[in-house]
């Protein structure tokens, strides 16, 4: 009964992640069969090109190996990206099981029915383990089918070994996030702490991919997972590291279960010593809370600060290896062809395409997070309180969008300043005017996503968030793959980011930029009309 | 008190309907509430009380019909309406980790015409610490905070959806005091409830809603004393059941041996005719409690518009 409940509660996430996994695992082998060529020479060229891309994407994908083979391609491209996606799913599932259902009062209700705490947490862990195993199995089965359709089948035994490692990573990520959830009191806090912990562990693996972090890489479950290569020729499952992966998962699972059994409901495992909160009957003196737009930014100050620190830090990190990477690639004739085709022929254009391409993707995520918050305002009754005040519904929409753009302006300004300073330190010349223009035009991307999000959230809140995420990822991948596979230009133009262009290199298409702002304006207008027409309240 | 002959009604609805399908919603609601009146909207869960309130607040759009507040259309003049209304929603929202003081400041900022003195006074009377985080509040404290938000700008109309839910008896009394003071200050109050004692405490008039239909409206006196009374008759022999059942307005007939109890609406002449010729050894007639009135409407067949 409890297990069924756990499966029911986790089914939406499992279906979504399973669909992504199966689609990627099926499509990638088929793409390989079409694009890699048939002769050894064609395969060698393809592998070289992919190697270039892979070196740019080590922060997203594992180190490549045997990219001229179907097995190597599946390991790197089809399954590699799933590490991050599955870990993200694990964090969301664990924060929901560890805190979200407790916040909603469901856990209290179930425990009141006579369910023991051990049974409850055990069922949630068991339910996720089952779902995780099913998702990984289906994904790898899809990869097997894809490789067979591509006429280069990968042995099922090798896929099974890969599955053992991948399930270990998923369960370990879940266990860490579930333990983190015991240390805080809200789902948001659980997601932030669990996600933050896994991000740090992931970044250790990213550094380890460049032979760094030697002394601490063993603590990263992502690194432990990355050492397994059962698909490729000569590779195998690394037994000790896989055992270490599972052992880590078991330890954190046991710690999380123990913490849940021991702690009070609604309270963190470790309570701070009681302190006297200053009692008051007066409203807060914070003047920002009383001002339009600034009130919204004030409410989001912590997350906004995090965005305004993390994005500039990522920009500086990117700059730290730009010069070496570009020099190496341009020194190789076959790589130079690809670099020039992709518009990556010098440091500035490389930064413009690669960093700004990543920046607009991340800013899109920021807009999607805000959209998700608007949906939550409605579902959790805050919108009803706001709409019962003497303000128009149009103002609610406009204030949200202006706050989104103002928040984005703060983030891109911080990122731009950090990039300018970082470029100077790396001795890379960047035109500050172009940098400012690129940053300003990034607002258009956010406005487009925000406008679409505002329009959609009035209609289908949860679906809107998922669709916007899919649009962002598809847009990013279209931009990445079009030059690589020499697809027609119109394919890249399907990407929303094609409207952004590469302002840092001075290639601003004002009509396209205006189109971005036009999409935002149209979405905003639809959002205002929808907000006026719709019913509010749960 | 405002002169009701010259001022528009505080609330007026005409054939107001929100049809969710499957007989859910509110149907053809015709209601007029005078300024300065305290009106109780009574009904069990799912009867249509919250739907009506959301229609008045412009949160949801009517399928047909109109609603006005102080003569302003709730649909087209929503901002002006809300300037005059203090609203307490039926479900507590989730403000997460905000402090009570931050929520009050934020909402006061949206409203713009709020005195800190009033906020402080309300918080003190309700014994509400605004320094604590919302998620740390008990259900009762969340309700108190919502009451502060509804009352803090001293609106001429209060629309309160089950306002005492979660309040302990002590603070229910504070709430009743606040309602009495509001009435003395000329404030109109529209409150929904399924708690009869609450309505008896504070309301001048009551509307009873059942399965989306308004089944009756009247003053407490009208509902309790004039048209309905509880009848108890003890006969020496067998009661004349056939004749009693044909008496207009007599229902909830209950026979226990020679003793008959029933609810009688309207005059007693038909009842007296029915028992004429019978030897009556005891006869009691008393006003029913509001609870009995309420139940009498819910035991009757479903009215259909």
mmCIF file of C-alpha atoms in Angstrom, chain A residues 361 364-372 374 404 445-457 460-475 496-497 519:
data_model
loop_
_atom_site.group_PDB
_atom_site.id
_atom_site.type_symbol
_atom_site.label_atom_id
_atom_site.label_comp_id
_atom_site.label_asym_id
_atom_site.label_seq_id
_atom_site.Cartn_x
_atom_site.Cartn_y
_atom_site.Cartn_z
ATOM 1 C CA UNK A 361 20.396 29.204 -21.641
ATOM 2 C CA UNK A 364 16.195 31.197 -19.709
ATOM 3 C CA UNK A 365 16.293 28.840 -16.740
ATOM 4 C CA UNK A 366 16.041 31.873 -14.456
ATOM 5 C CA UNK A 367 12.921 32.969 -16.359
ATOM 6 C CA UNK A 368 11.495 29.460 -16.106
ATOM 7 C CA UNK A 369 12.139 29.380 -12.360
ATOM 8 C CA UNK A 370 10.225 32.673 -12.074
ATOM 9 C CA UNK A 371 7.405 31.201 -14.159
ATOM 10 C CA UNK A 372 7.295 28.254 -11.808
ATOM 11 C CA UNK A 374 4.059 32.449 -10.579
ATOM 12 C CA UNK A 404 11.908 39.505 -13.967
ATOM 13 C CA UNK A 445 15.713 36.319 -24.456
ATOM 14 C CA UNK A 446 14.485 36.501 -20.877
ATOM 15 C CA UNK A 447 11.594 38.752 -21.887
ATOM 16 C CA UNK A 448 10.583 36.227 -24.564
ATOM 17 C CA UNK A 449 10.647 33.319 -22.115
ATOM 18 C CA UNK A 450 8.980 35.425 -19.424
ATOM 19 C CA UNK A 451 6.228 36.583 -21.773
ATOM 20 C CA UNK A 452 5.561 33.058 -22.988
ATOM 21 C CA UNK A 453 5.683 31.811 -19.412
ATOM 22 C CA UNK A 454 3.287 34.487 -18.161
ATOM 23 C CA UNK A 455 0.877 33.655 -20.963
ATOM 24 C CA UNK A 456 1.072 29.910 -20.446
ATOM 25 C CA UNK A 457 0.950 29.927 -16.666
ATOM 26 C CA UNK A 460 -1.629 25.334 -17.853
ATOM 27 C CA UNK A 461 0.808 26.185 -15.033
ATOM 28 C CA UNK A 462 2.703 22.900 -14.680
ATOM 29 C CA UNK A 463 2.749 22.123 -18.387
ATOM 30 C CA UNK A 464 4.044 25.607 -19.169
ATOM 31 C CA UNK A 465 7.112 25.132 -17.016
ATOM 32 C CA UNK A 466 7.901 21.790 -18.669
ATOM 33 C CA UNK A 467 7.328 23.126 -22.185
ATOM 34 C CA UNK A 468 9.496 26.195 -21.590
ATOM 35 C CA UNK A 469 12.278 23.947 -20.293
ATOM 36 C CA UNK A 470 12.002 21.790 -23.398
ATOM 37 C CA UNK A 471 12.083 24.872 -25.662
ATOM 38 C CA UNK A 472 15.207 26.152 -23.912
ATOM 39 C CA UNK A 473 17.066 22.853 -24.166
ATOM 40 C CA UNK A 474 15.981 22.187 -27.743
ATOM 41 C CA UNK A 475 16.982 25.729 -28.731
ATOM 42 C CA UNK A 496 14.806 30.799 -30.039
ATOM 43 C CA UNK A 497 18.430 31.680 -29.361
ATOM 44 C CA UNK A 519 7.652 37.635 -28.639
#
